[in-house]
Short mmCIF file of C-alpha atoms and ligand atoms in Angstrom, two decimals:
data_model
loop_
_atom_site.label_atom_id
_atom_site.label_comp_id
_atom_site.label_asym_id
_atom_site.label_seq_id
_atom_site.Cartn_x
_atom_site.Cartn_y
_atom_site.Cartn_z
CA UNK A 1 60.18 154.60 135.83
CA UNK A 2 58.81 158.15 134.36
CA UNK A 3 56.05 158.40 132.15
CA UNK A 4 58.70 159.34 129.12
CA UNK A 5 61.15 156.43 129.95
CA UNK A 6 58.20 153.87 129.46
CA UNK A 7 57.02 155.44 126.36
CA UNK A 8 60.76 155.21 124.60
CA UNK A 9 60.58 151.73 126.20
CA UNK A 10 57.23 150.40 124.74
CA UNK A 11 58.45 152.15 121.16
CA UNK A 12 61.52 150.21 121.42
CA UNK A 13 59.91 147.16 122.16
CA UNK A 14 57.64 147.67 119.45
CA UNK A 15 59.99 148.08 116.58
CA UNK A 16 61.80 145.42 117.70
CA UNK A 17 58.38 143.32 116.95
CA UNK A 18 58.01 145.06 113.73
CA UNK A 19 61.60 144.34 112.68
CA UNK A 20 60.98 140.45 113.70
CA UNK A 21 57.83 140.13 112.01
CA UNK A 22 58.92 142.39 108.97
CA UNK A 23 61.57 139.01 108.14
CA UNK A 24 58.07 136.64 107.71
CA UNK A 25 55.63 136.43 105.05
CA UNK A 26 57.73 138.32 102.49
CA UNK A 27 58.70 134.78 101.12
CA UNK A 28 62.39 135.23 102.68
CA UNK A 29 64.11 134.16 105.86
CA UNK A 30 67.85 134.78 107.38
CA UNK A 31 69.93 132.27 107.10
CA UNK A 32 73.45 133.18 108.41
CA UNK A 33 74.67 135.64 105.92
CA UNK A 34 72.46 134.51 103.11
CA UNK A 35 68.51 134.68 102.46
CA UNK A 36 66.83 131.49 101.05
CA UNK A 37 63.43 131.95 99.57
CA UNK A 38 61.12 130.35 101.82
CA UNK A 39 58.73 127.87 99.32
CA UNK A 40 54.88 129.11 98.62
CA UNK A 41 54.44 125.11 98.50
CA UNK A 42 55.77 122.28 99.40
CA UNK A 43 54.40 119.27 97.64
CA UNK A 44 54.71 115.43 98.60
CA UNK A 45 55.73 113.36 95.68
CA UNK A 46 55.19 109.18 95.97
CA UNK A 47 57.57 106.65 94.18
CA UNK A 48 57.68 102.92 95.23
CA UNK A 49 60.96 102.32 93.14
CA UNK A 50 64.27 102.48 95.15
CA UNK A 51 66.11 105.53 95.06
CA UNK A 52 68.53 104.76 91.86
CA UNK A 53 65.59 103.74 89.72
CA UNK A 54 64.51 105.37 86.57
CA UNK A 55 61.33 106.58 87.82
CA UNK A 56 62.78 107.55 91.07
CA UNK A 57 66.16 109.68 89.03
CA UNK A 58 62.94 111.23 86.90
CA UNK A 59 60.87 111.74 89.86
CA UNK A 60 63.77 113.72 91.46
CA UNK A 61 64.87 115.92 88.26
CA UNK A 62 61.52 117.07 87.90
CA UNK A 63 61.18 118.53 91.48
CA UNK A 64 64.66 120.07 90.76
CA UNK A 65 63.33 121.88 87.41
CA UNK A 66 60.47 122.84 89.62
CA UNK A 67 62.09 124.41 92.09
CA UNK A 68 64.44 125.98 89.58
CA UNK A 69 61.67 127.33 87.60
CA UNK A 70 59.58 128.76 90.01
CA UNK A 71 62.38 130.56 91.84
CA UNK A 72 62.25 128.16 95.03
CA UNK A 73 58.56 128.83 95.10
CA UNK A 74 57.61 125.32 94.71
CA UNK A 75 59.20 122.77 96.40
CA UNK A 76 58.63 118.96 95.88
CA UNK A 77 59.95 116.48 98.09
CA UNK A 78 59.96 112.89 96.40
CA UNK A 79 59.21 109.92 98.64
CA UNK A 80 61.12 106.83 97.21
CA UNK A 81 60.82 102.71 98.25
CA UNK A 82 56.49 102.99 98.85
CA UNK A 83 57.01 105.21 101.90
CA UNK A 84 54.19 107.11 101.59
CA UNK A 85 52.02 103.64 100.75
CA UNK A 86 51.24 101.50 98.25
CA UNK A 87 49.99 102.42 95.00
CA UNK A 88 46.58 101.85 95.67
CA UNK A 89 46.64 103.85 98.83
CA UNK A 90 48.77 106.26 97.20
CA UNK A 91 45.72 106.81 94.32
CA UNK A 92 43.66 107.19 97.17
CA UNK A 93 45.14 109.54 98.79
CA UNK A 94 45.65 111.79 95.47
CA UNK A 95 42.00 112.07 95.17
CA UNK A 96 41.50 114.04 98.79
CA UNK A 97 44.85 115.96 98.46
CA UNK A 98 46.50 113.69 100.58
CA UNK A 99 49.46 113.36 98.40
CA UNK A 100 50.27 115.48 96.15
CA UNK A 101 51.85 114.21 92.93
CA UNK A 102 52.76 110.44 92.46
CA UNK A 103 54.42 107.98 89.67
CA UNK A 104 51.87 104.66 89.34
CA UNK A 105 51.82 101.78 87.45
CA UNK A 106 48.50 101.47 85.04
CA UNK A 107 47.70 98.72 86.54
CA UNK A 108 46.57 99.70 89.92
CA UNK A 109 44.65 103.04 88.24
CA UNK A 110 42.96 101.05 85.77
CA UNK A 111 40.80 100.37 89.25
CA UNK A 112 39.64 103.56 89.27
CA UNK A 113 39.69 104.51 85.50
CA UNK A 114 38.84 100.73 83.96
CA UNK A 115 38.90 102.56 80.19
CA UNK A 116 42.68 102.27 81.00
CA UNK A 117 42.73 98.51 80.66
CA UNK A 118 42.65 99.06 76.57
CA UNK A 119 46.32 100.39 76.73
CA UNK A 120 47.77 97.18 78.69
CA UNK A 121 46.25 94.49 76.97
CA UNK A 122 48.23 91.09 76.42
CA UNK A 123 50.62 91.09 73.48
CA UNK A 124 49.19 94.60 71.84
CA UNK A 125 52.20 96.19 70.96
CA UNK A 126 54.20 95.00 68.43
CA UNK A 127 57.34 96.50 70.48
CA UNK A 128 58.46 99.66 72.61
CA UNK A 129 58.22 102.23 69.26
CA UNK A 130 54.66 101.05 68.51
CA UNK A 131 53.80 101.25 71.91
CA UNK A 132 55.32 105.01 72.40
CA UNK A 133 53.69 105.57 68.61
CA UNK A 134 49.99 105.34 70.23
CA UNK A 135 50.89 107.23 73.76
CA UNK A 136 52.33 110.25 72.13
CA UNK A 137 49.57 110.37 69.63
CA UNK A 138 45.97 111.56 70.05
CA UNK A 139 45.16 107.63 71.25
CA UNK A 140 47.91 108.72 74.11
CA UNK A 141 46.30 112.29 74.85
CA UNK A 142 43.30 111.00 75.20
CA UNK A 143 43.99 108.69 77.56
CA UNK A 144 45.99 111.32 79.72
CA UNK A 145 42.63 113.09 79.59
CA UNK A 146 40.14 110.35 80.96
CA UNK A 147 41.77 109.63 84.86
CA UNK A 148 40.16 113.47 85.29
CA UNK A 149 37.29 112.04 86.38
CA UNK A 150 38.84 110.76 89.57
CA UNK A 151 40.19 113.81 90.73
CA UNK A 152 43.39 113.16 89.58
CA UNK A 153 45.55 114.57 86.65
CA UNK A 154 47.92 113.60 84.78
CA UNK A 155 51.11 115.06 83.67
CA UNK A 156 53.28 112.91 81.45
CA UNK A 157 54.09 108.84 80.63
CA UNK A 158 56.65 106.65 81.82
CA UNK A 159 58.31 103.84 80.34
CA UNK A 160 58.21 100.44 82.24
CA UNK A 161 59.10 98.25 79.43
CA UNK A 162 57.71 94.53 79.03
CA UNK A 163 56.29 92.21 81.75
CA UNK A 164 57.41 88.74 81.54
CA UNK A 165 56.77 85.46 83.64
CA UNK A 166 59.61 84.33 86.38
CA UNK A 167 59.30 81.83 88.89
CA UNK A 168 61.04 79.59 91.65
CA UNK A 169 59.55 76.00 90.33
CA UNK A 170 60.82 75.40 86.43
CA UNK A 171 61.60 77.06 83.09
CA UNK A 172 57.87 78.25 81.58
CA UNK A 173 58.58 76.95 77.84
CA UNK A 174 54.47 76.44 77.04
CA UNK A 175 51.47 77.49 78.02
CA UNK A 176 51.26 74.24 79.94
CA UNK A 177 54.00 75.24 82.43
CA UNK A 178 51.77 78.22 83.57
CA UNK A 179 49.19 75.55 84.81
CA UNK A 180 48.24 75.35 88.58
CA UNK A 181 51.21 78.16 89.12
CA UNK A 182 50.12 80.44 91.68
CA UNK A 183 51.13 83.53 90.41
CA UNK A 184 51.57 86.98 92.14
CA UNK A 185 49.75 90.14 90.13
CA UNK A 186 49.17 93.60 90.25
CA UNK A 187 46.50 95.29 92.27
CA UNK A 188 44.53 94.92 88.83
CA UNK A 189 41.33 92.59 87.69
CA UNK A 190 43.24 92.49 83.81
CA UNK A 191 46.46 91.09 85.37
CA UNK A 192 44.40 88.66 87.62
CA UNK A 193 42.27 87.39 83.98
CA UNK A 194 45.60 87.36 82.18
CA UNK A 195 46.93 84.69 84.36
CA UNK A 196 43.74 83.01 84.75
CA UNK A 197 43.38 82.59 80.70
CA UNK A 198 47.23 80.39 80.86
CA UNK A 199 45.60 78.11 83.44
CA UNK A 200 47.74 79.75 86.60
CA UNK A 201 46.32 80.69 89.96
CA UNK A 202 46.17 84.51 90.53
CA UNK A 203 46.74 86.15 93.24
CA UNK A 204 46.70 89.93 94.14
CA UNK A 205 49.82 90.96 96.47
CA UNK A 206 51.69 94.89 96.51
CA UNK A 207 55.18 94.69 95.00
CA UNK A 208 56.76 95.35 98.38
CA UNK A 209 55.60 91.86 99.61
CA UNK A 210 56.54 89.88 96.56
CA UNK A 211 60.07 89.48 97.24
CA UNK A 212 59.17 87.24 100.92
CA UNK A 213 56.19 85.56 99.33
CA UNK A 214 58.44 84.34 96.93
CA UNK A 215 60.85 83.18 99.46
CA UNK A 216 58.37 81.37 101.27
CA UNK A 217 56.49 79.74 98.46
CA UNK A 218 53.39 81.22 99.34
CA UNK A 219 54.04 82.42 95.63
CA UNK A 220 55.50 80.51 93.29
CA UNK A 221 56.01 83.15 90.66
CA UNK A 222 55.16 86.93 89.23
CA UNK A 223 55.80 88.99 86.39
CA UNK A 224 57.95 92.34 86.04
CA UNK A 225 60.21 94.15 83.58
CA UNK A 226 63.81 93.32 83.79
CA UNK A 227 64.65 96.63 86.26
CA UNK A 228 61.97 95.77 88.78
CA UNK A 229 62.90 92.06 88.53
CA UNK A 230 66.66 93.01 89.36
CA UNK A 231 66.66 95.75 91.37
CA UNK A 232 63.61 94.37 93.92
CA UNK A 233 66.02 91.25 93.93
CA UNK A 234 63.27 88.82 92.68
CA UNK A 235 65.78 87.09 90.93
CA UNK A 236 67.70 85.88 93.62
CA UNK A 237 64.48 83.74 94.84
CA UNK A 238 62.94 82.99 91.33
CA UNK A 239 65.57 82.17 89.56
CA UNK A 240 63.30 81.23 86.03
CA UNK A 241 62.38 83.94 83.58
CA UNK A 242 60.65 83.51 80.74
CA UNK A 243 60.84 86.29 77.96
CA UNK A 244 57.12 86.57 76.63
CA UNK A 245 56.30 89.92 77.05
CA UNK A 246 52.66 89.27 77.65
CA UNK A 247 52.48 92.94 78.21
CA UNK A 248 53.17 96.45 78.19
CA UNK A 249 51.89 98.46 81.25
CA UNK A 250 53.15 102.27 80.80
CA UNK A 251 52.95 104.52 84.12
CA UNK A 252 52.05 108.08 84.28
CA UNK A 253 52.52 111.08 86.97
CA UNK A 254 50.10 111.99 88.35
CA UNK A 255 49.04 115.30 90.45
CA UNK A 256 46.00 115.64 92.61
CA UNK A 257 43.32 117.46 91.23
CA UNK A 258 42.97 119.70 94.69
CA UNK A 259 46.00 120.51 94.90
CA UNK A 260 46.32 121.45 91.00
CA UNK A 261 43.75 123.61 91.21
CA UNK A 262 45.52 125.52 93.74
CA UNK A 263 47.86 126.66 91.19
CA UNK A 264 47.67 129.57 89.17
CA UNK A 265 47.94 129.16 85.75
CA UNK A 266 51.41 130.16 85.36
CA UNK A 267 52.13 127.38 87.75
CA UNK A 268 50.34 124.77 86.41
CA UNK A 269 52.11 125.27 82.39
CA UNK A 270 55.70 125.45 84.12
CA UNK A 271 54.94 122.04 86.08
CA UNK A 272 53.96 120.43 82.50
CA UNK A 273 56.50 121.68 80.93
CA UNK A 274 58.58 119.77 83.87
CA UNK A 275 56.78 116.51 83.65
CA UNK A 276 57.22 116.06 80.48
CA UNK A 277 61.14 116.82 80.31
CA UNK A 278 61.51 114.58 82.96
CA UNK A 279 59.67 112.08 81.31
CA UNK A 280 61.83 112.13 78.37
CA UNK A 281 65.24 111.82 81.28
CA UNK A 282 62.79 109.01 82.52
CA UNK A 283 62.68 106.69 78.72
CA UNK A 284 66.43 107.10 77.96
CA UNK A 285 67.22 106.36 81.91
CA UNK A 286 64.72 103.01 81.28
CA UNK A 287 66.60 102.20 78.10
CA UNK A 288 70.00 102.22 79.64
CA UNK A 289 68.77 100.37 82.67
CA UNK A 290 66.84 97.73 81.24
CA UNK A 291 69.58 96.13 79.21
CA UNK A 292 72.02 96.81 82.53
CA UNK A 293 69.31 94.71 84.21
CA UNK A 294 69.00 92.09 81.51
CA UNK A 295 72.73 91.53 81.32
CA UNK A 296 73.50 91.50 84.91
CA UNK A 297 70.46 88.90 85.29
CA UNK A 298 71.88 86.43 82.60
CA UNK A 299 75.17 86.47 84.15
CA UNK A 300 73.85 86.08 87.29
CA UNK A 301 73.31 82.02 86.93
CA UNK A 302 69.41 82.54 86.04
CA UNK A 303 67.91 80.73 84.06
CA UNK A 304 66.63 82.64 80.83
CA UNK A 305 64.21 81.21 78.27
CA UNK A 306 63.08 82.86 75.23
CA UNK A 307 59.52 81.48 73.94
CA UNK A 308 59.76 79.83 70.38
CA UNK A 309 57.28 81.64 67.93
CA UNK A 310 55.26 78.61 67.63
CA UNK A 311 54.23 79.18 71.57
CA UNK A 312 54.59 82.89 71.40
CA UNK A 313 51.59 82.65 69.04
CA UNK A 314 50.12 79.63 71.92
CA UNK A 315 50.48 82.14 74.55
CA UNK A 316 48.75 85.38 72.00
CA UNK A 317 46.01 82.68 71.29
CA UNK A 318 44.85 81.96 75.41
CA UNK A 319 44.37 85.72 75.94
CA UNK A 320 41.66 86.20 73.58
CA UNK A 321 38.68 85.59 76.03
CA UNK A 322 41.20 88.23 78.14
CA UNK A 323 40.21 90.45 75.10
CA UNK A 324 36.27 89.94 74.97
CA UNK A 325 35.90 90.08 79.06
CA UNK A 326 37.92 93.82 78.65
CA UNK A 327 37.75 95.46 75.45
CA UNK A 328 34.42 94.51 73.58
CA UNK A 329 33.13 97.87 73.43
CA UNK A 330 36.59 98.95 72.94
CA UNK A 331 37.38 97.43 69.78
CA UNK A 332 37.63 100.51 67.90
CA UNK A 333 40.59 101.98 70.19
CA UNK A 334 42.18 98.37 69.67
CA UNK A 335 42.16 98.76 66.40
CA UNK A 336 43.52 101.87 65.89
CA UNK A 337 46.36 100.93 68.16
CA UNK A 338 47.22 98.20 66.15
CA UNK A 339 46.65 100.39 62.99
CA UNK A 340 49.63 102.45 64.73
CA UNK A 341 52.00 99.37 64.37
CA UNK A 342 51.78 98.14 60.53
C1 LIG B 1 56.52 97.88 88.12
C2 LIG B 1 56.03 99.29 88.33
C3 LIG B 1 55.59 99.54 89.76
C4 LIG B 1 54.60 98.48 90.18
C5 LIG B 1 55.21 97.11 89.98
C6 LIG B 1 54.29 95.97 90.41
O1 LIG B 1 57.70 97.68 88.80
O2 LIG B 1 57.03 100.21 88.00
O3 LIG B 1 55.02 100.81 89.86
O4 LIG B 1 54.24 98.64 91.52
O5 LIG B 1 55.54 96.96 88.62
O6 LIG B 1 54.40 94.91 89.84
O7 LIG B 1 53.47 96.16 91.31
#
């Protein structure tokens, strides 16, 4: 080959590298006939609900306004069913960047954040509006503000409703029923001394498990909303479900703190701004689920009881040691809470 031919040859070959490389890093690829941005991120998102849950339809709208809003830049993919772990892992792995944004219970973050026990204790709300009263307010903002400290942050509340008692053994009509009932709870010390103070046994288990320790009997019962109760299928092995409402544990979403601070400002407002619309999709989804699940549960052969307000006031009465053990140098936040509901 001539000196001239290899020259044209290596100029070829060299805008054909140019060309090739030209197509990456501009934030577009070819694909076919069209060009899809390629994402700047793309962002893990942990939910332990199944798929057609509340939390799990508001996990997935807000990575859709995401990606809508930032031009395809950010991408979230949502991880439904515990996938990526438990909660507690799933906290974990938030702090180190591990995960990037996640929906979790109060429960398990109260762990990390104890302060966050004031907002689930026993029988504090007078109902859902008081409850949503405090968490919207200044009390509520606040309390967004305090997980910081662990290297997390958080973006908006969800609505979980009211936990009540169920079980495979007998109708719970008085506090006395509770006795010697080993009794599945949250990853949480509050939920373990809430059970304790109506005599029952304890015991720490993740939600995926409940469902087979109840069909064993190494449980004999838990306590859930009326969603997690139906759709987890906890019904079908603990057929007794006591309406008490011995608590109110919201959930927020959450995003790790290292990978927030990745963002540019810009960023960060738009994926607020997301949050918290998809929290509001989130409360009317709840609302519209909750009574699906409560209707499909009573005419499911279960058997319902309501407590009379006689042992409603029983059941208020046990928790108060729940109250000094938690909250004693709290007791200004507790009362403006219940301040929020008269
Ligand atoms: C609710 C909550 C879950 C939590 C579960 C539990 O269902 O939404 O996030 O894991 O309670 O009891 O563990």
């Amino acid at each position: 080959m001539g000196k001239w031919k290899h020259a044209a040859v290596a100029a070829y070959m060299f805008m054909v590298v140019a060309a090739l490389l030209s197509g990456c890093g501009h934030g577009e690829r070819t694909a076919g006939e069209t060009k899809e941005p390629v994402p700047e991120y793309v962002l893990t998102y942990a939910e332990n609900q199944a798929d057609d849950y509340p939390t799990a339809l508001g996990a997935y709208r807000f990575a859709q306004l995401v990606e809508e809003r930032t031009g395809g830049r950010i991408q979230i993919q949502v991880s439904t069913g515990g996938t990526l772990g438990d909660e507690r892992a799933v906290i974990e792995q938030l702090q180190f960047g591990g995960i990037d944004f996640a929906r979790v219970s109060l429960s398990p973050l109260s762990e990390f954040v104890p302060h966050l026990n004031v907002l689930q204790m026993p029988y504090l709300y007078n109902d859902s509006e008081h409850m949503w009263r405090v968490l919207e307010g200044p009390i509520g903002d606040e309390f967004l503000e305090c997980v910081d400290s662990v290297g997390v942050t958080a973006l908006s509340w969800y609505d979980a409703g009211a936990r009540n008692f169920y079980n495979s053994r007998r109708p719970i009509e008085t506090v006395e029923d509770v006795k010697g009932m080993r009794i599945r709870v949250q990853e949480s010390e509050l939920m373990e001394a809430m059970v304790e103070a109506l005599g029952g046994e304890a015991l720490k288990l993740v939600y995926g498990e409940v469902y087979s320790a109840l069909q064993t009997g190494a449980i004999d019962g838990a306590e859930n909303n009326w969603p997690s109760y139906e759709s987890e299928r906890h019904y079908e092995v603990a057929p007794y479900y006591t309406v008490d409402e011995h608590t109110r544990v919201p959930e927020m979403q959450l995003v790790s703190a290292y990978t927030w601070n990745k963002l540019t400002e810009e960023d960060q407002e738009i994926i607020r701004a997301c949050a918290r619309e998809s929290a509001v999709y989130e409360r009317k989804l709840w609302a519209e689920r909750s009574q699906a699940s409560e209707e499909k549960i009573r005419r499911s052969g279960c058997v319902v009881t309501e407590l009379s307000a006689d042992e409603k006031r029983r059941f208020q009465e046990a928790m108060m040691p729940v109250y000094q053990k938690f909250c004693e140098e709290d007791m200004d936040v507790i009362d403006a809470i219940v301040a929020e509901g008269k």
